[in-house]
């Protein structure tokens, strides 16, 4: 072989080999997806964190950087700098208040949380936006802001009143989780004793009125029976703002297999939570063991709570909670993809509302690592773009479109107490 033939052969080899050598890494695929379609996160509890840590007094609160430890030693998960680093383009800010039997108090507290969320956003007009529609949200994202919508977490927030529901919509609330940890007078929670076998007749009216208004029905936290009732009644797509799947971790807060086909048929989206307790079956078993041990110690040391507390502390040292790998979050996404398809998956972090995260997802900067893990598993850039924000945006627009089709329908009326 002549030298010229050898050089020609090497050149041809280079031409054939270059595309393989230039193949994108998982990190590059994730970066490209998140640059084109930044994360539209389904659930963040910063407003509740502000209520607990500063009593909603925020004129001197620095949301650019919240990495300084609080007096209890913990650090917030969210701030503007870290939202940017995590490629978050839109955020549902939760205006959560605790479940309680005093619904009037819950209504007041919810309005206070709406207020603090709006005031926080208004303080950073160059970085944050407040959106009432998908068009406003897309416009703010294109302008480089973290666009914000509000979500009420728990039906106690409306005080069993459709009038209050309508007024919350008027304030800018664009989804409501039908329950939180406790059953309401009209809907069963996943983590409380059932009272209604799902939704009451009034609960079904709540779903219908949310459809008419253009408020997304959120089924995180609700019981399986409530999920099925709501999916049967709703004419617009629903969301699970921050839930896992029971097929990976059999936790009552997660979505059971029996409900998933109805979610697909409805056009809804399951936004995978990043709270380790909902993701990790080993962590769930650890929690159940700890609960049993606490009950045993309380019974053993009746009348001596200090001794019971000391013994439980010793148990904690001897039995540390397992660390949850980032792959478990991807496992839930994999399960959903196989069960109902990639068009019905989103992300709902639950940051600043949880105490345990997977390794690598300790705060809102972790989203690129999660998407790189998905790319490593074979997800395409187009699929990642759907999961990051495309699917949630589709649901939001479909809910708005259904509400627009109902413009001629009057509000649903129910009598108020005399």
CSV table of C-alpha atoms in Angstrom, one decimal:
chain,number,residue,atom,x,y,z
A,1,UNK,CA,0.0,0.0,0.0
A,2,UNK,CA,1.4,3.4,-1.0
A,3,UNK,CA,1.6,6.3,1.4
A,4,UNK,CA,-1.2,8.1,-0.5
A,5,UNK,CA,-3.4,5.1,-0.2
A,6,UNK,CA,-2.8,4.9,3.6
A,7,UNK,CA,-3.5,8.6,4.0
A,8,UNK,CA,-6.7,8.3,2.0
A,9,UNK,CA,-7.8,5.3,4.1
A,10,UNK,CA,-7.2,7.2,7.4
A,11,UNK,CA,-9.1,10.2,6.1
A,12,UNK,CA,-12.1,8.0,5.2
A,13,UNK,CA,-11.9,6.3,8.7
A,14,UNK,CA,-12.0,9.8,10.3
A,15,UNK,CA,-15.0,10.8,8.3
A,16,UNK,CA,-16.9,7.6,9.4
A,17,UNK,CA,-15.7,7.8,13.0
A,18,UNK,CA,-16.3,11.5,13.7
A,19,UNK,CA,-20.1,11.3,14.2
A,20,UNK,CA,-19.7,8.5,16.8
A,21,UNK,CA,-16.9,10.4,18.6
A,22,UNK,CA,-19.0,13.6,18.6
A,23,UNK,CA,-22.1,11.9,20.1
A,24,UNK,CA,-23.6,14.0,22.9
A,25,UNK,CA,-23.1,13.0,26.5
A,26,UNK,CA,-26.1,12.6,28.8
A,27,UNK,CA,-25.2,15.9,30.4
A,28,UNK,CA,-25.2,17.6,27.0
A,29,UNK,CA,-28.5,16.1,26.0
A,30,UNK,CA,-30.0,17.3,29.3
A,31,UNK,CA,-28.5,20.7,29.0
A,32,UNK,CA,-29.9,21.1,25.5
A,33,UNK,CA,-33.4,20.0,26.6
A,34,UNK,CA,-33.5,22.3,29.6
A,35,UNK,CA,-32.2,25.2,27.6
A,36,UNK,CA,-35.0,24.8,25.1
A,37,UNK,CA,-37.7,23.8,27.6
A,38,UNK,CA,-36.8,24.9,31.1
A,39,UNK,CA,-38.5,23.1,34.0
A,40,UNK,CA,-42.1,23.9,34.8
A,41,UNK,CA,-42.1,22.6,38.3
A,42,UNK,CA,-45.5,21.5,39.8
A,43,UNK,CA,-44.9,22.3,43.5
A,44,UNK,CA,-42.7,24.5,45.7
A,45,UNK,CA,-43.5,25.4,49.3
A,46,UNK,CA,-41.4,28.6,49.6
A,47,UNK,CA,-44.5,30.6,50.8
A,48,UNK,CA,-45.0,28.2,53.6
A,49,UNK,CA,-41.3,28.4,54.5
A,50,UNK,CA,-41.7,32.2,54.7
A,51,UNK,CA,-44.7,31.8,57.0
A,52,UNK,CA,-42.8,29.5,59.3
A,53,UNK,CA,-39.4,31.3,59.3
A,54,UNK,CA,-40.1,35.0,59.1
A,55,UNK,CA,-43.9,35.2,59.7
A,56,UNK,CA,-44.4,36.5,56.1
A,57,UNK,CA,-42.4,39.6,57.0
A,58,UNK,CA,-40.2,39.8,53.8
A,59,UNK,CA,-39.2,43.4,53.1
A,60,UNK,CA,-35.7,42.6,54.3
A,61,UNK,CA,-35.7,38.9,53.2
A,62,UNK,CA,-33.1,38.1,50.5
A,63,UNK,CA,-34.5,35.7,48.0
A,64,UNK,CA,-31.4,36.0,45.8
A,65,UNK,CA,-29.4,33.8,48.1
A,66,UNK,CA,-31.0,31.7,50.9
A,67,UNK,CA,-28.0,29.4,51.5
A,68,UNK,CA,-27.3,30.8,54.9
A,69,UNK,CA,-28.4,28.3,57.6
A,70,UNK,CA,-31.5,29.3,59.6
A,71,UNK,CA,-31.4,29.3,63.4
A,72,UNK,CA,-32.4,25.6,63.4
A,73,UNK,CA,-29.4,24.7,61.2
A,74,UNK,CA,-31.4,23.9,58.1
A,75,UNK,CA,-31.0,25.6,54.7
A,76,UNK,CA,-33.8,26.5,52.3
A,77,UNK,CA,-33.9,24.6,49.0
A,78,UNK,CA,-34.8,27.5,46.8
A,79,UNK,CA,-33.6,31.0,45.8
A,80,UNK,CA,-33.3,32.9,42.6
A,81,UNK,CA,-29.6,32.0,42.0
A,82,UNK,CA,-30.3,28.3,42.4
A,83,UNK,CA,-33.5,28.4,40.3
A,84,UNK,CA,-31.4,29.8,37.5
A,85,UNK,CA,-28.7,27.1,38.0
A,86,UNK,CA,-31.4,24.4,38.1
A,87,UNK,CA,-32.9,25.6,34.8
A,88,UNK,CA,-36.3,26.3,36.3
A,89,UNK,CA,-38.4,28.4,33.9
A,90,UNK,CA,-41.8,28.3,35.6
A,91,UNK,CA,-43.0,27.4,39.0
A,92,UNK,CA,-46.2,26.6,40.8
A,93,UNK,CA,-45.8,28.3,44.2
A,94,UNK,CA,-47.9,26.4,46.7
A,95,UNK,CA,-50.1,28.6,49.0
A,96,UNK,CA,-50.4,25.7,51.4
A,97,UNK,CA,-51.9,25.9,54.9
A,98,UNK,CA,-52.4,23.0,57.3
A,99,UNK,CA,-55.4,20.8,57.4
A,100,UNK,CA,-57.6,21.8,60.3
A,101,UNK,CA,-61.3,21.7,61.2
A,102,UNK,CA,-61.6,25.5,61.4
A,103,UNK,CA,-62.2,26.1,57.7
A,104,UNK,CA,-62.6,29.9,58.2
A,105,UNK,CA,-59.1,30.1,59.6
A,106,UNK,CA,-57.8,28.1,56.7
A,107,UNK,CA,-59.4,30.5,54.2
A,108,UNK,CA,-57.8,33.5,55.9
A,109,UNK,CA,-54.4,31.7,56.1
A,110,UNK,CA,-54.6,30.8,52.4
A,111,UNK,CA,-55.3,34.4,51.4
A,112,UNK,CA,-52.3,35.4,53.5
A,113,UNK,CA,-50.2,32.9,51.6
A,114,UNK,CA,-51.4,34.2,48.3
A,115,UNK,CA,-50.4,37.7,49.5
A,116,UNK,CA,-46.9,36.7,50.5
A,117,UNK,CA,-46.3,34.8,47.3
A,118,UNK,CA,-47.4,37.8,45.2
A,119,UNK,CA,-45.3,40.2,47.3
A,120,UNK,CA,-42.2,38.0,47.0
A,121,UNK,CA,-42.6,37.9,43.2
A,122,UNK,CA,-43.2,41.7,43.0
A,123,UNK,CA,-39.9,42.4,44.8
A,124,UNK,CA,-37.9,40.8,42.0
A,125,UNK,CA,-39.4,42.0,38.8
A,126,UNK,CA,-36.3,41.3,36.7
A,127,UNK,CA,-36.1,37.7,37.8
A,128,UNK,CA,-39.7,36.5,38.8
A,129,UNK,CA,-43.0,36.9,37.1
A,130,UNK,CA,-46.6,36.3,38.2
A,131,UNK,CA,-48.8,34.7,35.5
A,132,UNK,CA,-52.5,34.1,35.3
A,133,UNK,CA,-52.6,32.5,31.9
A,134,UNK,CA,-50.4,30.2,29.8
A,135,UNK,CA,-49.7,33.1,27.4
A,136,UNK,CA,-48.4,35.2,30.2
A,137,UNK,CA,-46.4,32.4,31.5
A,138,UNK,CA,-44.8,31.7,28.1
A,139,UNK,CA,-44.1,35.4,27.6
A,140,UNK,CA,-42.3,35.7,31.0
A,141,UNK,CA,-40.2,32.5,30.3
A,142,UNK,CA,-39.2,34.0,26.9
A,143,UNK,CA,-38.2,37.1,28.7
A,144,UNK,CA,-35.8,35.1,30.9
A,145,UNK,CA,-37.9,35.2,34.1
A,146,UNK,CA,-38.9,32.4,36.4
A,147,UNK,CA,-42.6,32.6,35.7
A,148,UNK,CA,-44.9,31.9,38.6
A,149,UNK,CA,-48.4,30.6,39.1
A,150,UNK,CA,-50.1,29.8,42.4
A,151,UNK,CA,-51.5,26.4,43.6
A,152,UNK,CA,-53.7,26.0,46.7
A,153,UNK,CA,-52.8,22.8,48.5
A,154,UNK,CA,-55.8,21.3,50.3
A,155,UNK,CA,-59.6,21.8,49.9
A,156,UNK,CA,-59.8,23.2,53.3
A,157,UNK,CA,-58.6,26.5,51.6
A,158,UNK,CA,-62.1,27.1,50.2
A,159,UNK,CA,-64.1,26.6,53.4
A,160,UNK,CA,-66.6,24.3,51.7
A,161,UNK,CA,-67.7,27.3,49.6
A,162,UNK,CA,-67.8,27.6,45.8
A,163,UNK,CA,-67.8,31.4,46.3
A,164,UNK,CA,-64.5,31.2,48.0
A,165,UNK,CA,-63.2,28.9,45.2
A,166,UNK,CA,-64.2,31.5,42.6
A,167,UNK,CA,-62.5,34.3,44.6
A,168,UNK,CA,-59.3,32.3,44.9
A,169,UNK,CA,-59.3,31.9,41.1
A,170,UNK,CA,-59.8,35.7,40.9
A,171,UNK,CA,-56.7,36.1,43.0
A,172,UNK,CA,-54.7,34.0,40.6
A,173,UNK,CA,-54.8,30.5,42.0
A,174,UNK,CA,-54.6,28.1,39.1
A,175,UNK,CA,-54.8,24.7,40.7
A,176,UNK,CA,-56.2,23.3,43.9
A,177,UNK,CA,-55.2,20.0,45.5
A,178,UNK,CA,-58.5,18.6,46.6
A,179,UNK,CA,-57.2,17.5,50.0
A,180,UNK,CA,-54.0,17.6,52.0
A,181,UNK,CA,-53.2,15.2,54.8
A,182,UNK,CA,-56.7,15.2,56.3
A,183,UNK,CA,-60.1,14.4,54.8
A,184,UNK,CA,-62.3,17.5,54.1
A,185,UNK,CA,-66.0,17.6,54.5
A,186,UNK,CA,-66.3,16.7,50.8
A,187,UNK,CA,-63.2,14.7,49.8
A,188,UNK,CA,-61.2,11.8,51.3
A,189,UNK,CA,-57.5,12.1,51.8
A,190,UNK,CA,-54.9,9.4,51.1
A,191,UNK,CA,-53.6,9.7,54.6
A,192,UNK,CA,-56.7,9.9,56.8
A,193,UNK,CA,-59.7,7.7,57.6
A,194,UNK,CA,-62.1,7.7,54.6
A,195,UNK,CA,-65.5,9.3,55.3
A,196,UNK,CA,-67.1,9.7,51.9
A,197,UNK,CA,-65.8,6.8,49.7
A,198,UNK,CA,-64.2,9.5,47.5
A,199,UNK,CA,-66.0,12.7,46.6
A,200,UNK,CA,-69.4,13.8,48.0
A,201,UNK,CA,-71.9,15.4,45.7
A,202,UNK,CA,-70.6,18.8,46.7
A,203,UNK,CA,-67.0,17.6,46.0
A,204,UNK,CA,-68.1,16.7,42.5
A,205,UNK,CA,-69.6,20.2,42.2
A,206,UNK,CA,-66.2,21.6,43.2
A,207,UNK,CA,-64.5,19.7,40.4
A,208,UNK,CA,-67.1,20.9,37.9
A,209,UNK,CA,-66.7,24.5,39.0
A,210,UNK,CA,-62.9,24.2,38.8
A,211,UNK,CA,-63.3,23.0,35.2
A,212,UNK,CA,-65.7,25.9,34.4
A,213,UNK,CA,-63.3,28.5,35.9
A,214,UNK,CA,-60.1,27.0,34.3
A,215,UNK,CA,-58.5,25.9,37.6
A,216,UNK,CA,-56.6,22.6,37.4
A,217,UNK,CA,-57.8,19.8,39.5
A,218,UNK,CA,-54.8,18.4,41.5
A,219,UNK,CA,-55.1,14.9,42.8
A,220,UNK,CA,-51.9,14.6,44.9
A,221,UNK,CA,-52.7,13.8,48.5
A,222,UNK,CA,-56.2,12.4,47.8
A,223,UNK,CA,-57.4,8.8,48.3
A,224,UNK,CA,-57.7,6.3,45.4
A,225,UNK,CA,-61.5,6.6,45.5
A,226,UNK,CA,-61.3,10.4,45.3
A,227,UNK,CA,-58.9,10.1,42.3
A,228,UNK,CA,-61.3,7.9,40.5
A,229,UNK,CA,-64.3,10.1,41.3
A,230,UNK,CA,-62.5,13.3,40.1
A,231,UNK,CA,-61.3,11.6,36.9
A,232,UNK,CA,-64.8,10.5,36.2
A,233,UNK,CA,-66.3,14.0,36.7
A,234,UNK,CA,-63.6,16.2,35.2
A,235,UNK,CA,-63.9,17.2,31.6
A,236,UNK,CA,-60.5,18.9,31.6
A,237,UNK,CA,-57.1,17.3,32.2
A,238,UNK,CA,-56.0,16.8,35.8
A,239,UNK,CA,-52.6,16.9,37.4
A,240,UNK,CA,-50.8,15.2,40.3
A,241,UNK,CA,-48.6,18.2,41.3
A,242,UNK,CA,-46.2,16.1,43.4
A,243,UNK,CA,-46.6,12.4,43.6
A,244,UNK,CA,-44.8,9.1,42.9
A,245,UNK,CA,-46.2,5.8,41.8
A,246,UNK,CA,-47.1,2.9,44.0
A,247,UNK,CA,-45.7,0.5,41.5
A,248,UNK,CA,-42.2,1.6,42.7
A,249,UNK,CA,-43.0,2.6,46.3
A,250,UNK,CA,-46.2,1.4,47.8
A,251,UNK,CA,-46.9,4.6,49.7
A,252,UNK,CA,-50.5,5.8,50.1
A,253,UNK,CA,-49.5,9.2,48.8
A,254,UNK,CA,-48.5,7.7,45.5
A,255,UNK,CA,-50.6,7.0,42.4
A,256,UNK,CA,-51.9,3.4,42.2
A,257,UNK,CA,-51.8,1.3,39.0
A,258,UNK,CA,-55.6,1.2,39.0
A,259,UNK,CA,-55.8,5.0,38.4
A,260,UNK,CA,-53.0,5.4,35.7
A,261,UNK,CA,-55.1,4.4,32.7
A,262,UNK,CA,-57.7,7.0,33.6
A,263,UNK,CA,-55.0,9.6,33.9
A,264,UNK,CA,-53.9,8.8,30.3
A,265,UNK,CA,-57.5,8.8,29.0
A,266,UNK,CA,-58.1,12.2,30.7
A,267,UNK,CA,-54.9,13.7,29.2
A,268,UNK,CA,-53.5,14.5,32.6
A,269,UNK,CA,-50.0,14.5,34.0
A,270,UNK,CA,-48.3,12.9,37.0
A,271,UNK,CA,-45.6,15.3,38.2
A,272,UNK,CA,-43.0,13.1,39.9
A,273,UNK,CA,-42.2,14.3,43.5
A,274,UNK,CA,-38.6,14.3,44.7
A,275,UNK,CA,-39.4,13.7,48.4
A,276,UNK,CA,-37.3,10.7,49.3
A,277,UNK,CA,-40.0,9.1,51.5
A,278,UNK,CA,-42.4,8.9,48.6
A,279,UNK,CA,-39.7,7.6,46.2
A,280,UNK,CA,-37.8,5.0,48.2
A,281,UNK,CA,-39.4,1.8,49.5
A,282,UNK,CA,-36.4,1.2,51.8
A,283,UNK,CA,-36.9,4.6,53.4
A,284,UNK,CA,-40.6,3.9,53.8
A,285,UNK,CA,-39.8,0.6,55.6
A,286,UNK,CA,-37.3,2.5,57.8
A,287,UNK,CA,-40.0,5.0,58.7
A,288,UNK,CA,-42.5,2.3,59.6
A,289,UNK,CA,-39.9,0.5,61.8
A,290,UNK,CA,-39.2,3.8,63.5
A,291,UNK,CA,-42.9,4.4,64.1
A,292,UNK,CA,-43.2,1.0,65.6
A,293,UNK,CA,-40.2,1.4,67.8
A,294,UNK,CA,-41.4,4.8,69.1
A,295,UNK,CA,-44.7,3.2,70.0
A,296,UNK,CA,-42.9,0.4,71.8
A,297,UNK,CA,-40.7,2.8,73.7
A,298,UNK,CA,-43.6,5.1,74.7
A,299,UNK,CA,-45.4,2.0,76.1
A,300,UNK,CA,-42.3,0.8,77.9
A,301,UNK,CA,-41.5,4.2,79.5
A,302,UNK,CA,-45.0,5.3,80.4
A,303,UNK,CA,-44.7,8.3,82.7
A,304,UNK,CA,-41.1,8.9,81.7
A,305,UNK,CA,-41.1,10.7,78.3
A,306,UNK,CA,-37.4,11.8,78.7
A,307,UNK,CA,-36.4,8.2,78.9
A,308,UNK,CA,-38.5,7.3,75.9
A,309,UNK,CA,-37.0,10.2,73.9
A,310,UNK,CA,-33.4,9.2,74.9
A,311,UNK,CA,-34.0,5.6,73.9
A,312,UNK,CA,-35.5,6.6,70.5
A,313,UNK,CA,-32.5,8.8,69.9
A,314,UNK,CA,-30.2,5.9,70.6
A,315,UNK,CA,-32.3,3.8,68.1
A,316,UNK,CA,-31.8,6.5,65.5
A,317,UNK,CA,-28.1,6.4,65.9
A,318,UNK,CA,-28.0,2.6,65.6
A,319,UNK,CA,-30.5,2.6,62.7
A,320,UNK,CA,-29.6,5.5,60.3
A,321,UNK,CA,-32.1,6.2,57.5
A,322,UNK,CA,-30.9,4.9,54.1
A,323,UNK,CA,-29.7,7.3,51.5
A,324,UNK,CA,-31.9,7.5,48.5
A,325,UNK,CA,-30.1,7.5,45.1
A,326,UNK,CA,-31.1,9.8,42.3
A,327,UNK,CA,-31.9,6.8,40.2
A,328,UNK,CA,-35.0,6.1,42.3
A,329,UNK,CA,-36.6,9.3,41.0
A,330,UNK,CA,-35.8,8.1,37.5
A,331,UNK,CA,-37.4,4.8,38.3
A,332,UNK,CA,-40.7,6.4,39.0
A,333,UNK,CA,-40.4,8.3,35.7
A,334,UNK,CA,-39.5,5.0,33.9
A,335,UNK,CA,-42.6,3.3,35.4
A,336,UNK,CA,-44.9,6.0,34.2
A,337,UNK,CA,-43.4,6.0,30.8
A,338,UNK,CA,-44.0,2.3,30.4
A,339,UNK,CA,-47.5,2.4,32.0
A,340,UNK,CA,-49.0,5.5,30.3
A,341,UNK,CA,-46.4,7.1,28.1
A,342,UNK,CA,-44.0,10.0,28.2
A,343,UNK,CA,-46.8,12.5,27.4
A,344,UNK,CA,-48.2,12.2,30.9
A,345,UNK,CA,-45.1,12.9,33.0
A,346,UNK,CA,-43.8,16.0,34.7
A,347,UNK,CA,-41.7,17.1,37.7
A,348,UNK,CA,-43.1,18.4,41.0
A,349,UNK,CA,-40.2,18.8,43.4
A,350,UNK,CA,-41.9,19.7,46.7
A,351,UNK,CA,-38.8,21.7,47.6
A,352,UNK,CA,-39.0,23.7,50.8
A,353,UNK,CA,-41.8,21.4,51.9
A,354,UNK,CA,-39.8,18.2,52.7
A,355,UNK,CA,-37.0,17.1,54.9
A,356,UNK,CA,-35.3,14.3,52.9
A,357,UNK,CA,-34.2,14.3,49.2
A,358,UNK,CA,-32.3,11.9,47.0
A,359,UNK,CA,-28.6,12.3,46.8
A,360,UNK,CA,-27.8,14.8,44.1
A,361,UNK,CA,-31.3,16.4,44.3
A,362,UNK,CA,-30.7,18.3,47.6
A,363,UNK,CA,-32.1,21.6,46.2
A,364,UNK,CA,-33.5,23.1,43.0
A,365,UNK,CA,-30.1,23.0,41.3
A,366,UNK,CA,-30.5,19.2,41.0
A,367,UNK,CA,-32.8,19.1,37.9
A,368,UNK,CA,-30.0,18.9,35.3
A,369,UNK,CA,-28.6,15.9,37.2
A,370,UNK,CA,-32.0,14.2,37.1
A,371,UNK,CA,-32.4,14.9,33.4
A,372,UNK,CA,-28.9,13.6,32.7
A,373,UNK,CA,-29.8,10.4,34.5
A,374,UNK,CA,-32.8,10.1,32.2
A,375,UNK,CA,-30.7,10.8,29.2
A,376,UNK,CA,-28.3,8.1,30.4
A,377,UNK,CA,-31.3,5.7,30.3
A,378,UNK,CA,-32.1,6.5,26.7
A,379,UNK,CA,-34.6,9.3,26.9
A,380,UNK,CA,-34.3,11.6,23.9
A,381,UNK,CA,-34.0,15.3,24.0
A,382,UNK,CA,-37.6,15.6,22.7
A,383,UNK,CA,-38.9,13.3,25.5
A,384,UNK,CA,-37.0,15.3,28.1
A,385,UNK,CA,-38.5,18.5,26.8
A,386,UNK,CA,-42.0,17.1,27.3
A,387,UNK,CA,-41.2,16.0,30.9
A,388,UNK,CA,-39.5,19.3,31.8
A,389,UNK,CA,-42.3,21.6,30.8
A,390,UNK,CA,-44.1,20.5,27.6
A,391,UNK,CA,-46.6,18.2,29.2
A,392,UNK,CA,-47.5,20.6,32.0
A,393,UNK,CA,-47.9,23.4,29.5
A,394,UNK,CA,-50.2,21.2,27.4
A,395,UNK,CA,-52.4,20.5,30.4
A,396,UNK,CA,-52.6,24.1,31.4
A,397,UNK,CA,-53.7,25.1,27.9
A,398,UNK,CA,-56.2,22.4,27.7
A,399,UNK,CA,-57.8,23.4,31.0
A,400,UNK,CA,-57.9,27.0,29.7
A,401,UNK,CA,-59.5,25.9,26.4
A,402,UNK,CA,-62.2,23.9,28.2
A,403,UNK,CA,-63.0,26.9,30.4
A,404,UNK,CA,-63.2,29.1,27.3
A,405,UNK,CA,-65.8,26.6,25.9
A,406,UNK,CA,-67.9,27.1,29.0
A,407,UNK,CA,-68.1,30.9,28.9
A,408,UNK,CA,-71.9,30.8,28.5
A,409,UNK,CA,-72.4,28.6,31.5
A,410,UNK,CA,-73.4,30.3,34.8
A,411,UNK,CA,-71.5,29.7,38.0
A,412,UNK,CA,-72.6,26.7,40.0
A,413,UNK,CA,-74.7,27.8,42.9
A,414,UNK,CA,-75.1,26.2,46.3
A,415,UNK,CA,-77.0,27.7,49.2
A,416,UNK,CA,-75.0,29.3,52.0
A,417,UNK,CA,-75.8,28.8,55.6
A,418,UNK,CA,-78.4,31.2,57.0
